[in-house]
Amino acid sequence: MMGIMKSGFVLFMVCISICLVSVATAEEQIWTFDDDAADWTPANGSWEVEEGVYKQTMRWGKAQHTLADGADWADHTLAAKVRIEAGHWAGIVFRAQSEFEYYVYLICPKENKSELWRHRRSTAFKDGFEGRDEIEHDIEPIGLTLARQEWFTLQVEVKGSQITVAINGIKQGVFIDEAYPFGRVGVWTWDTQASFDDVSVNGNTTATLTAIEPRGKLATSWAALKRK
């Protein structure tokens, strides 16, 4: 009898494990900005869709960013095309807790480098946008030269506290930070006019995404994939 009970318990636990695996999914979402950016919320700056790209058109001496509405992402890969027209700093936001708390990976053509920062709410400034902590501010580019008026694909892969950054598919470094375990994604500038396109994110979300119908030429897609 004891052996039967033990076997039954083991079978029960196996069934529970199978159920848990079956509901663990990964998500994918893509924005091409061919029409609008209705499901993006600017924190500040002047953002508009023009000729199929998402642009920040105002020079201002503070961080300016906009976040995609919807899910919070835990472990995920984020990629986007970035082009700086005027100014020095533009990049991608990940694991944003709020409009003040997030990570940003950015390029700086003026100094031919990329940088990784953790932003936080500033108590020293009234609007709170200038608080930040350095993770690495001087990442020398590997296999490329950064320049204005050129498109570069920035990519961030986050797994737990590990952050891997890349440009044009070339890995630029691996860093560790535990401050923000999940959050929204977005794009970012600082005193810079820049364009963004083909933003894609895939990985594990903390809340299930709902299907969104494409608006005009804006291609926002949703996919549920079995987690490996």
mmCIF file with all atom_site columns, C-alpha atoms in Angstrom:
data_model
loop_
_atom_site.group_PDB
_atom_site.id
_atom_site.type_symbol
_atom_site.label_atom_id
_atom_site.label_alt_id
_atom_site.label_comp_id
_atom_site.label_asym_id
_atom_site.label_entity_id
_atom_site.label_seq_id
_atom_site.pdbx_PDB_ins_code
_atom_site.Cartn_x
_atom_site.Cartn_y
_atom_site.Cartn_z
_atom_site.occupancy
_atom_site.B_iso_or_equiv
_atom_site.pdbx_formal_charge
_atom_site.auth_seq_id
_atom_site.auth_comp_id
_atom_site.auth_asym_id
_atom_site.auth_atom_id
_atom_site.pdbx_PDB_model_num
ATOM 1   C CA . MET A 1 1   ? 0.000  0.000  0.000   1.00 0.00 ? 1   MET A CA 1
ATOM 2   C CA . MET A 1 2   ? 2.806  2.389  0.913   1.00 0.00 ? 2   MET A CA 1
ATOM 3   C CA . GLY A 1 3   ? 4.473  1.724  -2.458  1.00 0.00 ? 3   GLY A CA 1
ATOM 4   C CA . ILE A 1 4   ? 1.220  2.458  -4.290  1.00 0.00 ? 4   ILE A CA 1
ATOM 5   C CA . MET A 1 5   ? 0.751  5.706  -2.364  1.00 0.00 ? 5   MET A CA 1
ATOM 6   C CA . LYS A 1 6   ? 4.336  6.738  -3.093  1.00 0.00 ? 6   LYS A CA 1
ATOM 7   C CA . SER A 1 7   ? 3.927  5.968  -6.785  1.00 0.00 ? 7   SER A CA 1
ATOM 8   C CA . GLY A 1 8   ? 0.711  7.947  -6.860  1.00 0.00 ? 8   GLY A CA 1
ATOM 9   C CA . PHE A 1 9   ? 2.389  10.925 -5.233  1.00 0.00 ? 9   PHE A CA 1
ATOM 10  C CA . VAL A 1 10  ? 5.254  10.811 -7.724  1.00 0.00 ? 10  VAL A CA 1
ATOM 11  C CA . LEU A 1 11  ? 2.771  10.654 -10.626 1.00 0.00 ? 11  LEU A CA 1
ATOM 12  C CA . PHE A 1 12  ? 0.890  13.609 -9.139  1.00 0.00 ? 12  PHE A CA 1
ATOM 13  C CA . MET A 1 13  ? 4.084  15.681 -8.911  1.00 0.00 ? 13  MET A CA 1
ATOM 14  C CA . VAL A 1 14  ? 5.014  14.790 -12.481 1.00 0.00 ? 14  VAL A CA 1
ATOM 15  C CA . CYS A 1 15  ? 1.584  15.946 -13.671 1.00 0.00 ? 15  CYS A CA 1
ATOM 16  C CA . ILE A 1 16  ? 1.968  19.200 -11.748 1.00 0.00 ? 16  ILE A CA 1
ATOM 17  C CA . SER A 1 17  ? 5.405  19.758 -13.323 1.00 0.00 ? 17  SER A CA 1
ATOM 18  C CA . ILE A 1 18  ? 4.012  19.111 -16.807 1.00 0.00 ? 18  ILE A CA 1
ATOM 19  C CA . CYS A 1 19  ? 1.215  21.611 -16.192 1.00 0.00 ? 19  CYS A CA 1
ATOM 20  C CA . LEU A 1 20  ? 3.669  24.239 -14.992 1.00 0.00 ? 20  LEU A CA 1
ATOM 21  C CA . VAL A 1 21  ? 5.849  23.779 -18.059 1.00 0.00 ? 21  VAL A CA 1
ATOM 22  C CA . SER A 1 22  ? 2.862  23.937 -20.372 1.00 0.00 ? 22  SER A CA 1
ATOM 23  C CA . VAL A 1 23  ? 1.799  27.373 -19.115 1.00 0.00 ? 23  VAL A CA 1
ATOM 24  C CA . ALA A 1 24  ? 5.319  28.842 -19.095 1.00 0.00 ? 24  ALA A CA 1
ATOM 25  C CA . THR A 1 25  ? 5.526  30.807 -22.343 1.00 0.00 ? 25  THR A CA 1
ATOM 26  C CA . ALA A 1 26  ? 7.727  33.317 -24.068 1.00 0.00 ? 26  ALA A CA 1
ATOM 27  C CA . GLU A 1 27  ? 6.394  36.334 -25.908 1.00 0.00 ? 27  GLU A CA 1
ATOM 28  C CA . GLU A 1 28  ? 7.494  38.325 -28.931 1.00 0.00 ? 28  GLU A CA 1
ATOM 29  C CA . GLN A 1 29  ? 6.492  41.822 -29.957 1.00 0.00 ? 29  GLN A CA 1
ATOM 30  C CA . ILE A 1 30  ? 7.655  43.964 -32.892 1.00 0.00 ? 30  ILE A CA 1
ATOM 31  C CA . TRP A 1 31  ? 7.147  47.616 -33.789 1.00 0.00 ? 31  TRP A CA 1
ATOM 32  C CA . THR A 1 32  ? 8.022  48.930 -37.264 1.00 0.00 ? 32  THR A CA 1
ATOM 33  C CA . PHE A 1 33  ? 6.472  52.420 -36.840 1.00 0.00 ? 33  PHE A CA 1
ATOM 34  C CA . ASP A 1 34  ? 5.192  52.454 -40.403 1.00 0.00 ? 34  ASP A CA 1
ATOM 35  C CA . ASP A 1 35  ? 2.120  54.457 -39.370 1.00 0.00 ? 35  ASP A CA 1
ATOM 36  C CA . ASP A 1 36  ? 2.002  55.512 -35.715 1.00 0.00 ? 36  ASP A CA 1
ATOM 37  C CA . ALA A 1 37  ? 3.179  54.709 -32.212 1.00 0.00 ? 37  ALA A CA 1
ATOM 38  C CA . ALA A 1 38  ? -0.177 54.672 -30.456 1.00 0.00 ? 38  ALA A CA 1
ATOM 39  C CA . ASP A 1 39  ? 0.890  52.068 -27.904 1.00 0.00 ? 39  ASP A CA 1
ATOM 40  C CA . TRP A 1 40  ? 3.986  53.996 -26.789 1.00 0.00 ? 40  TRP A CA 1
ATOM 41  C CA . THR A 1 41  ? 3.881  56.498 -23.920 1.00 0.00 ? 41  THR A CA 1
ATOM 42  C CA . PRO A 1 42  ? 6.470  59.328 -23.877 1.00 0.00 ? 42  PRO A CA 1
ATOM 43  C CA . ALA A 1 43  ? 7.770  60.341 -20.458 1.00 0.00 ? 43  ALA A CA 1
ATOM 44  C CA . ASN A 1 44  ? 9.140  63.568 -21.920 1.00 0.00 ? 44  ASN A CA 1
ATOM 45  C CA . GLY A 1 45  ? 10.613 64.943 -25.122 1.00 0.00 ? 45  GLY A CA 1
ATOM 46  C CA . SER A 1 46  ? 8.943  65.469 -28.509 1.00 0.00 ? 46  SER A CA 1
ATOM 47  C CA . TRP A 1 47  ? 8.180  62.116 -30.173 1.00 0.00 ? 47  TRP A CA 1
ATOM 48  C CA . GLU A 1 48  ? 6.566  61.552 -33.568 1.00 0.00 ? 48  GLU A CA 1
ATOM 49  C CA . VAL A 1 49  ? 6.381  58.992 -36.361 1.00 0.00 ? 49  VAL A CA 1
ATOM 50  C CA . GLU A 1 50  ? 7.673  60.339 -39.660 1.00 0.00 ? 50  GLU A CA 1
ATOM 51  C CA . GLU A 1 51  ? 8.443  58.406 -42.849 1.00 0.00 ? 51  GLU A CA 1
ATOM 52  C CA . GLY A 1 52  ? 8.218  55.084 -41.069 1.00 0.00 ? 52  GLY A CA 1
ATOM 53  C CA . VAL A 1 53  ? 10.528 55.802 -38.132 1.00 0.00 ? 53  VAL A CA 1
ATOM 54  C CA . TYR A 1 54  ? 9.964  56.943 -34.546 1.00 0.00 ? 54  TYR A CA 1
ATOM 55  C CA . LYS A 1 55  ? 11.744 60.257 -33.918 1.00 0.00 ? 55  LYS A CA 1
ATOM 56  C CA . GLN A 1 56  ? 12.729 62.371 -30.959 1.00 0.00 ? 56  GLN A CA 1
ATOM 57  C CA . THR A 1 57  ? 13.021 65.876 -32.406 1.00 0.00 ? 57  THR A CA 1
ATOM 58  C CA . MET A 1 58  ? 13.798 68.138 -29.431 1.00 0.00 ? 58  MET A CA 1
ATOM 59  C CA . ARG A 1 59  ? 17.232 69.031 -28.059 1.00 0.00 ? 59  ARG A CA 1
ATOM 60  C CA . TRP A 1 60  ? 17.020 69.252 -24.281 1.00 0.00 ? 60  TRP A CA 1
ATOM 61  C CA . GLY A 1 61  ? 19.718 68.751 -21.678 1.00 0.00 ? 61  GLY A CA 1
ATOM 62  C CA . LYS A 1 62  ? 18.031 65.875 -19.870 1.00 0.00 ? 62  LYS A CA 1
ATOM 63  C CA . ALA A 1 63  ? 17.028 62.266 -20.450 1.00 0.00 ? 63  ALA A CA 1
ATOM 64  C CA . GLN A 1 64  ? 14.106 61.929 -22.876 1.00 0.00 ? 64  GLN A CA 1
ATOM 65  C CA . HIS A 1 65  ? 12.451 58.589 -23.408 1.00 0.00 ? 65  HIS A CA 1
ATOM 66  C CA . THR A 1 66  ? 9.267  56.772 -24.314 1.00 0.00 ? 66  THR A CA 1
ATOM 67  C CA . LEU A 1 67  ? 8.112  53.333 -23.146 1.00 0.00 ? 67  LEU A CA 1
ATOM 68  C CA . ALA A 1 68  ? 6.083  50.658 -24.925 1.00 0.00 ? 68  ALA A CA 1
ATOM 69  C CA . ASP A 1 69  ? 2.742  49.960 -23.272 1.00 0.00 ? 69  ASP A CA 1
ATOM 70  C CA . GLY A 1 70  ? 1.863  46.448 -22.148 1.00 0.00 ? 70  GLY A CA 1
ATOM 71  C CA . ALA A 1 71  ? 3.866  43.719 -20.501 1.00 0.00 ? 71  ALA A CA 1
ATOM 72  C CA . ASP A 1 72  ? 6.748  43.832 -18.087 1.00 0.00 ? 72  ASP A CA 1
ATOM 73  C CA . TRP A 1 73  ? 9.633  41.710 -19.378 1.00 0.00 ? 73  TRP A CA 1
ATOM 74  C CA . ALA A 1 74  ? 11.904 39.574 -17.177 1.00 0.00 ? 74  ALA A CA 1
ATOM 75  C CA . ASP A 1 75  ? 14.594 37.636 -19.087 1.00 0.00 ? 75  ASP A CA 1
ATOM 76  C CA . HIS A 1 76  ? 14.453 38.868 -22.677 1.00 0.00 ? 76  HIS A CA 1
ATOM 77  C CA . THR A 1 77  ? 16.301 40.122 -25.745 1.00 0.00 ? 77  THR A CA 1
ATOM 78  C CA . LEU A 1 78  ? 15.616 43.664 -26.953 1.00 0.00 ? 78  LEU A CA 1
ATOM 79  C CA . ALA A 1 79  ? 16.873 45.063 -30.261 1.00 0.00 ? 79  ALA A CA 1
ATOM 80  C CA . ALA A 1 80  ? 16.295 48.299 -32.181 1.00 0.00 ? 80  ALA A CA 1
ATOM 81  C CA . LYS A 1 81  ? 17.764 50.322 -35.024 1.00 0.00 ? 81  LYS A CA 1
ATOM 82  C CA . VAL A 1 82  ? 19.096 53.672 -33.791 1.00 0.00 ? 82  VAL A CA 1
ATOM 83  C CA . ARG A 1 83  ? 20.270 56.680 -35.806 1.00 0.00 ? 83  ARG A CA 1
ATOM 84  C CA . ILE A 1 84  ? 21.564 59.908 -34.250 1.00 0.00 ? 84  ILE A CA 1
ATOM 85  C CA . GLU A 1 85  ? 20.894 63.007 -36.349 1.00 0.00 ? 85  GLU A CA 1
ATOM 86  C CA . ALA A 1 86  ? 22.083 65.726 -33.970 1.00 0.00 ? 86  ALA A CA 1
ATOM 87  C CA . GLY A 1 87  ? 23.562 65.494 -30.507 1.00 0.00 ? 87  GLY A CA 1
ATOM 88  C CA . HIS A 1 88  ? 25.520 62.732 -28.875 1.00 0.00 ? 88  HIS A CA 1
ATOM 89  C CA . TRP A 1 89  ? 23.510 60.069 -26.990 1.00 0.00 ? 89  TRP A CA 1
ATOM 90  C CA . ALA A 1 90  ? 20.685 57.707 -27.956 1.00 0.00 ? 90  ALA A CA 1
ATOM 91  C CA . GLY A 1 91  ? 19.804 54.137 -27.109 1.00 0.00 ? 91  GLY A CA 1
ATOM 92  C CA . ILE A 1 92  ? 17.353 51.537 -25.839 1.00 0.00 ? 92  ILE A CA 1
ATOM 93  C CA . VAL A 1 93  ? 15.623 51.203 -22.474 1.00 0.00 ? 93  VAL A CA 1
ATOM 94  C CA . PHE A 1 94  ? 14.949 47.896 -20.717 1.00 0.00 ? 94  PHE A CA 1
ATOM 95  C CA . ARG A 1 95  ? 13.488 46.679 -17.421 1.00 0.00 ? 95  ARG A CA 1
ATOM 96  C CA . ALA A 1 96  ? 11.886 50.062 -16.797 1.00 0.00 ? 96  ALA A CA 1
ATOM 97  C CA . GLN A 1 97  ? 10.105 50.174 -13.432 1.00 0.00 ? 97  GLN A CA 1
ATOM 98  C CA . SER A 1 98  ? 8.792  53.682 -14.041 1.00 0.00 ? 98  SER A CA 1
ATOM 99  C CA . GLU A 1 99  ? 9.630  56.741 -16.105 1.00 0.00 ? 99  GLU A CA 1
ATOM 100 C CA . PHE A 1 100 ? 12.547 57.367 -13.730 1.00 0.00 ? 100 PHE A CA 1
ATOM 101 C CA . GLU A 1 101 ? 13.839 53.840 -12.972 1.00 0.00 ? 101 GLU A CA 1
ATOM 102 C CA . TYR A 1 102 ? 15.306 51.783 -15.809 1.00 0.00 ? 102 TYR A CA 1
ATOM 103 C CA . TYR A 1 103 ? 18.435 50.590 -17.600 1.00 0.00 ? 103 TYR A CA 1
ATOM 104 C CA . VAL A 1 104 ? 19.613 52.212 -20.825 1.00 0.00 ? 104 VAL A CA 1
ATOM 105 C CA . TYR A 1 105 ? 22.210 51.040 -23.338 1.00 0.00 ? 105 TYR A CA 1
ATOM 106 C CA . LEU A 1 106 ? 23.301 53.887 -25.597 1.00 0.00 ? 106 LEU A CA 1
ATOM 107 C CA . ILE A 1 107 ? 25.786 54.895 -28.268 1.00 0.00 ? 107 ILE A CA 1
ATOM 108 C CA . CYS A 1 108 ? 27.880 58.075 -28.367 1.00 0.00 ? 108 CYS A CA 1
ATOM 109 C CA . PRO A 1 109 ? 29.337 58.714 -31.858 1.00 0.00 ? 109 PRO A CA 1
ATOM 110 C CA . LYS A 1 110 ? 31.121 61.857 -30.665 1.00 0.00 ? 110 LYS A CA 1
ATOM 111 C CA . GLU A 1 111 ? 33.434 59.762 -28.480 1.00 0.00 ? 111 GLU A CA 1
ATOM 112 C CA . ASN A 1 112 ? 33.060 56.532 -30.513 1.00 0.00 ? 112 ASN A CA 1
ATOM 113 C CA . LYS A 1 113 ? 31.810 54.457 -27.580 1.00 0.00 ? 113 LYS A CA 1
ATOM 114 C CA . SER A 1 114 ? 28.721 52.891 -26.031 1.00 0.00 ? 114 SER A CA 1
ATOM 115 C CA . GLU A 1 115 ? 27.542 53.164 -22.435 1.00 0.00 ? 115 GLU A CA 1
ATOM 116 C CA . LEU A 1 116 ? 25.361 51.273 -19.940 1.00 0.00 ? 116 LEU A CA 1
ATOM 117 C CA . TRP A 1 117 ? 23.547 53.140 -17.153 1.00 0.00 ? 117 TRP A CA 1
ATOM 118 C CA . ARG A 1 118 ? 21.008 52.512 -14.421 1.00 0.00 ? 118 ARG A CA 1
ATOM 119 C CA . HIS A 1 119 ? 18.610 55.444 -14.076 1.00 0.00 ? 119 HIS A CA 1
ATOM 120 C CA . ARG A 1 120 ? 16.770 56.250 -10.851 1.00 0.00 ? 120 ARG A CA 1
ATOM 121 C CA . ARG A 1 121 ? 14.544 58.997 -9.534  1.00 0.00 ? 121 ARG A CA 1
ATOM 122 C CA . SER A 1 122 ? 16.654 62.017 -8.660  1.00 0.00 ? 122 SER A CA 1
ATOM 123 C CA . THR A 1 123 ? 16.017 63.851 -5.400  1.00 0.00 ? 123 THR A CA 1
ATOM 124 C CA . ALA A 1 124 ? 18.412 66.635 -6.380  1.00 0.00 ? 124 ALA A CA 1
ATOM 125 C CA . PHE A 1 125 ? 16.284 67.849 -9.295  1.00 0.00 ? 125 PHE A CA 1
ATOM 126 C CA . LYS A 1 126 ? 12.609 68.813 -9.258  1.00 0.00 ? 126 LYS A CA 1
ATOM 127 C CA . ASP A 1 127 ? 11.540 66.717 -12.235 1.00 0.00 ? 127 ASP A CA 1
ATOM 128 C CA . GLY A 1 128 ? 13.583 63.657 -11.176 1.00 0.00 ? 128 GLY A CA 1
ATOM 129 C CA . PHE A 1 129 ? 14.877 62.731 -14.645 1.00 0.00 ? 129 PHE A CA 1
ATOM 130 C CA . GLU A 1 130 ? 18.619 63.239 -14.115 1.00 0.00 ? 130 GLU A CA 1
ATOM 131 C CA . GLY A 1 131 ? 19.341 60.603 -11.469 1.00 0.00 ? 131 GLY A CA 1
ATOM 132 C CA . ARG A 1 132 ? 21.573 57.777 -12.728 1.00 0.00 ? 132 ARG A CA 1
ATOM 133 C CA . ASP A 1 133 ? 24.334 55.379 -11.736 1.00 0.00 ? 133 ASP A CA 1
ATOM 134 C CA . GLU A 1 134 ? 27.152 54.191 -13.957 1.00 0.00 ? 134 GLU A CA 1
ATOM 135 C CA . ILE A 1 135 ? 27.450 50.525 -14.847 1.00 0.00 ? 135 ILE A CA 1
ATOM 136 C CA . GLU A 1 136 ? 29.976 51.180 -17.634 1.00 0.00 ? 136 GLU A CA 1
ATOM 137 C CA . HIS A 1 137 ? 30.350 54.543 -19.385 1.00 0.00 ? 137 HIS A CA 1
ATOM 138 C CA . ASP A 1 138 ? 33.299 53.782 -21.659 1.00 0.00 ? 138 ASP A CA 1
ATOM 139 C CA . ILE A 1 139 ? 32.722 50.669 -23.806 1.00 0.00 ? 139 ILE A CA 1
ATOM 140 C CA . GLU A 1 140 ? 35.060 50.916 -26.773 1.00 0.00 ? 140 GLU A CA 1
ATOM 141 C CA . PRO A 1 141 ? 33.363 49.601 -29.929 1.00 0.00 ? 141 PRO A CA 1
ATOM 142 C CA . ILE A 1 142 ? 34.464 46.205 -31.202 1.00 0.00 ? 142 ILE A CA 1
ATOM 143 C CA . GLY A 1 143 ? 34.444 45.694 -34.964 1.00 0.00 ? 143 GLY A CA 1
ATOM 144 C CA . LEU A 1 144 ? 32.834 49.002 -35.956 1.00 0.00 ? 144 LEU A CA 1
ATOM 145 C CA . THR A 1 145 ? 33.052 52.799 -35.849 1.00 0.00 ? 145 THR A CA 1
ATOM 146 C CA . LEU A 1 146 ? 30.104 54.781 -34.509 1.00 0.00 ? 146 LEU A CA 1
ATOM 147 C CA . ALA A 1 147 ? 28.921 57.816 -36.470 1.00 0.00 ? 147 ALA A CA 1
ATOM 148 C CA . ARG A 1 148 ? 25.976 60.183 -36.800 1.00 0.00 ? 148 ARG A CA 1
ATOM 149 C CA . GLN A 1 149 ? 23.501 59.807 -39.674 1.00 0.00 ? 149 GLN A CA 1
ATOM 150 C CA . GLU A 1 150 ? 24.044 56.038 -39.763 1.00 0.00 ? 150 GLU A CA 1
ATOM 151 C CA . TRP A 1 151 ? 21.784 53.238 -38.543 1.00 0.00 ? 151 TRP A CA 1
ATOM 152 C CA . PHE A 1 152 ? 23.133 50.928 -35.851 1.00 0.00 ? 152 PHE A CA 1
ATOM 153 C CA . THR A 1 153 ? 21.256 47.962 -34.369 1.00 0.00 ? 153 THR A CA 1
ATOM 154 C CA . LEU A 1 154 ? 21.576 47.958 -30.590 1.00 0.00 ? 154 LEU A CA 1
ATOM 155 C CA . GLN A 1 155 ? 20.783 44.744 -28.736 1.00 0.00 ? 155 GLN A CA 1
ATOM 156 C CA . VAL A 1 156 ? 20.520 43.848 -25.071 1.00 0.00 ? 156 VAL A CA 1
ATOM 157 C CA . GLU A 1 157 ? 20.077 40.329 -23.699 1.00 0.00 ? 157 GLU A CA 1
ATOM 158 C CA . VAL A 1 158 ? 19.204 40.067 -20.014 1.00 0.00 ? 158 VAL A CA 1
ATOM 159 C CA . LYS A 1 159 ? 19.224 36.824 -18.018 1.00 0.00 ? 159 LYS A CA 1
ATOM 160 C CA . GLY A 1 160 ? 18.784 37.312 -14.310 1.00 0.00 ? 160 GLY A CA 1
ATOM 161 C CA . SER A 1 161 ? 21.390 39.865 -13.268 1.00 0.00 ? 161 SER A CA 1
ATOM 162 C CA . GLN A 1 162 ? 23.512 39.354 -16.409 1.00 0.00 ? 162 GLN A CA 1
ATOM 163 C CA . ILE A 1 163 ? 23.338 42.013 -19.139 1.00 0.00 ? 163 ILE A CA 1
ATOM 164 C CA . THR A 1 164 ? 24.933 41.307 -22.533 1.00 0.00 ? 164 THR A CA 1
ATOM 165 C CA . VAL A 1 165 ? 25.140 44.207 -24.990 1.00 0.00 ? 165 VAL A CA 1
ATOM 166 C CA . ALA A 1 166 ? 25.803 44.144 -28.736 1.00 0.00 ? 166 ALA A CA 1
ATOM 167 C CA . ILE A 1 167 ? 25.890 46.466 -31.752 1.00 0.00 ? 167 ILE A CA 1
ATOM 168 C CA . ASN A 1 168 ? 25.177 45.200 -35.273 1.00 0.00 ? 168 ASN A CA 1
ATOM 169 C CA . GLY A 1 169 ? 25.311 41.659 -33.943 1.00 0.00 ? 169 GLY A CA 1
ATOM 170 C CA . ILE A 1 170 ? 28.798 42.101 -32.440 1.00 0.00 ? 170 ILE A CA 1
ATOM 171 C CA . LYS A 1 171 ? 28.983 41.515 -28.681 1.00 0.00 ? 171 LYS A CA 1
ATOM 172 C CA . GLN A 1 172 ? 30.391 44.548 -26.871 1.00 0.00 ? 172 GLN A CA 1
ATOM 173 C CA . GLY A 1 173 ? 30.448 43.284 -23.293 1.00 0.00 ? 173 GLY A CA 1
ATOM 174 C CA . VAL A 1 174 ? 28.780 41.450 -20.425 1.00 0.00 ? 174 VAL A CA 1
ATOM 175 C CA . PHE A 1 175 ? 27.855 43.179 -17.153 1.00 0.00 ? 175 PHE A CA 1
ATOM 176 C CA . ILE A 1 176 ? 26.151 42.323 -13.863 1.00 0.00 ? 176 ILE A CA 1
ATOM 177 C CA . ASP A 1 177 ? 23.505 44.384 -12.067 1.00 0.00 ? 177 ASP A CA 1
ATOM 178 C CA . GLU A 1 178 ? 20.639 43.237 -9.828  1.00 0.00 ? 178 GLU A CA 1
ATOM 179 C CA . ALA A 1 179 ? 18.663 46.451 -9.290  1.00 0.00 ? 179 ALA A CA 1
ATOM 180 C CA . TYR A 1 180 ? 15.760 45.863 -11.699 1.00 0.00 ? 180 TYR A CA 1
ATOM 181 C CA . PRO A 1 181 ? 14.610 42.247 -12.279 1.00 0.00 ? 181 PRO A CA 1
ATOM 182 C CA . PHE A 1 182 ? 11.886 43.089 -14.833 1.00 0.00 ? 182 PHE A CA 1
ATOM 183 C CA . GLY A 1 183 ? 10.148 46.012 -16.523 1.00 0.00 ? 183 GLY A CA 1
ATOM 184 C CA . ARG A 1 184 ? 9.009  47.640 -19.757 1.00 0.00 ? 184 ARG A CA 1
ATOM 185 C CA . VAL A 1 185 ? 11.087 48.427 -22.839 1.00 0.00 ? 185 VAL A CA 1
ATOM 186 C CA . GLY A 1 186 ? 11.588 51.710 -24.656 1.00 0.00 ? 186 GLY A CA 1
ATOM 187 C CA . VAL A 1 187 ? 13.872 54.089 -26.540 1.00 0.00 ? 187 VAL A CA 1
ATOM 188 C CA . TRP A 1 188 ? 15.887 57.026 -25.223 1.00 0.00 ? 188 TRP A CA 1
ATOM 189 C CA . THR A 1 189 ? 17.888 60.184 -26.001 1.00 0.00 ? 189 THR A CA 1
ATOM 190 C CA . TRP A 1 190 ? 19.753 62.830 -24.027 1.00 0.00 ? 190 TRP A CA 1
ATOM 191 C CA . ASP A 1 191 ? 19.975 66.297 -25.622 1.00 0.00 ? 191 ASP A CA 1
ATOM 192 C CA . THR A 1 192 ? 19.823 64.495 -28.959 1.00 0.00 ? 192 THR A CA 1
ATOM 193 C CA . GLN A 1 193 ? 17.635 64.283 -32.052 1.00 0.00 ? 193 GLN A CA 1
ATOM 194 C CA . ALA A 1 194 ? 17.455 60.646 -33.109 1.00 0.00 ? 194 ALA A CA 1
ATOM 195 C CA . SER A 1 195 ? 15.377 58.087 -35.021 1.00 0.00 ? 195 SER A CA 1
ATOM 196 C CA . PHE A 1 196 ? 14.375 54.556 -34.027 1.00 0.00 ? 196 PHE A CA 1
ATOM 197 C CA . ASP A 1 197 ? 12.964 51.679 -36.058 1.00 0.00 ? 197 ASP A CA 1
ATOM 198 C CA . ASP A 1 198 ? 12.253 47.934 -35.979 1.00 0.00 ? 198 ASP A CA 1
ATOM 199 C CA . VAL A 1 199 ? 12.079 47.583 -32.214 1.00 0.00 ? 199 VAL A CA 1
ATOM 200 C CA . SER A 1 200 ? 11.719 43.922 -31.249 1.00 0.00 ? 200 SER A CA 1
ATOM 201 C CA . VAL A 1 201 ? 11.584 42.149 -27.918 1.00 0.00 ? 201 VAL A CA 1
ATOM 202 C CA . ASN A 1 202 ? 11.220 38.483 -27.099 1.00 0.00 ? 202 ASN A CA 1
ATOM 203 C CA . GLY A 1 203 ? 11.478 36.604 -23.843 1.00 0.00 ? 203 GLY A CA 1
ATOM 204 C CA . ASN A 1 204 ? 9.530  35.983 -20.665 1.00 0.00 ? 204 ASN A CA 1
ATOM 205 C CA . THR A 1 205 ? 6.853  38.381 -19.510 1.00 0.00 ? 205 THR A CA 1
ATOM 206 C CA . THR A 1 206 ? 5.428  38.822 -16.025 1.00 0.00 ? 206 THR A CA 1
ATOM 207 C CA . ALA A 1 207 ? 1.946  39.329 -17.514 1.00 0.00 ? 207 ALA A CA 1
ATOM 208 C CA . THR A 1 208 ? 0.370  37.824 -20.613 1.00 0.00 ? 208 THR A CA 1
ATOM 209 C CA . LEU A 1 209 ? 0.258  40.048 -23.669 1.00 0.00 ? 209 LEU A CA 1
ATOM 210 C CA . THR A 1 210 ? -2.991 40.442 -25.554 1.00 0.00 ? 210 THR A CA 1
ATOM 211 C CA . ALA A 1 211 ? -3.161 40.358 -29.317 1.00 0.00 ? 211 ALA A CA 1
ATOM 212 C CA . ILE A 1 212 ? -3.081 43.817 -30.918 1.00 0.00 ? 212 ILE A CA 1
ATOM 213 C CA . GLU A 1 213 ? -4.407 44.475 -34.382 1.00 0.00 ? 213 GLU A CA 1
ATOM 214 C CA . PRO A 1 214 ? -1.916 46.318 -36.602 1.00 0.00 ? 214 PRO A CA 1
ATOM 215 C CA . ARG A 1 215 ? -2.807 49.999 -37.004 1.00 0.00 ? 215 ARG A CA 1
ATOM 216 C CA . GLY A 1 216 ? -2.140 51.165 -40.540 1.00 0.00 ? 216 GLY A CA 1
ATOM 217 C CA . LYS A 1 217 ? 1.391  50.061 -41.329 1.00 0.00 ? 217 LYS A CA 1
ATOM 218 C CA . LEU A 1 218 ? 2.353  49.682 -37.654 1.00 0.00 ? 218 LEU A CA 1
ATOM 219 C CA . ALA A 1 219 ? 3.145  46.001 -37.313 1.00 0.00 ? 219 ALA A CA 1
ATOM 220 C CA . THR A 1 220 ? 2.661  44.933 -33.710 1.00 0.00 ? 220 THR A CA 1
ATOM 221 C CA . SER A 1 221 ? 2.659  41.181 -33.423 1.00 0.00 ? 221 SER A CA 1
ATOM 222 C CA . TRP A 1 222 ? 2.144  38.699 -30.618 1.00 0.00 ? 222 TRP A CA 1
ATOM 223 C CA . ALA A 1 223 ? 3.307  35.122 -30.396 1.00 0.00 ? 223 ALA A CA 1
ATOM 224 C CA . ALA A 1 224 ? 3.214  32.498 -27.652 1.00 0.00 ? 224 ALA A CA 1
ATOM 225 C CA . LEU A 1 225 ? 6.109  30.063 -27.827 1.00 0.00 ? 225 LEU A CA 1
ATOM 226 C CA . LYS A 1 226 ? 6.958  27.121 -25.621 1.00 0.00 ? 226 LYS A CA 1
ATOM 227 C CA . ARG A 1 227 ? 9.698  27.983 -23.213 1.00 0.00 ? 227 ARG A CA 1
ATOM 228 C CA . LYS A 1 228 ? 12.827 25.967 -23.741 1.00 0.00 ? 228 LYS A CA 1
#
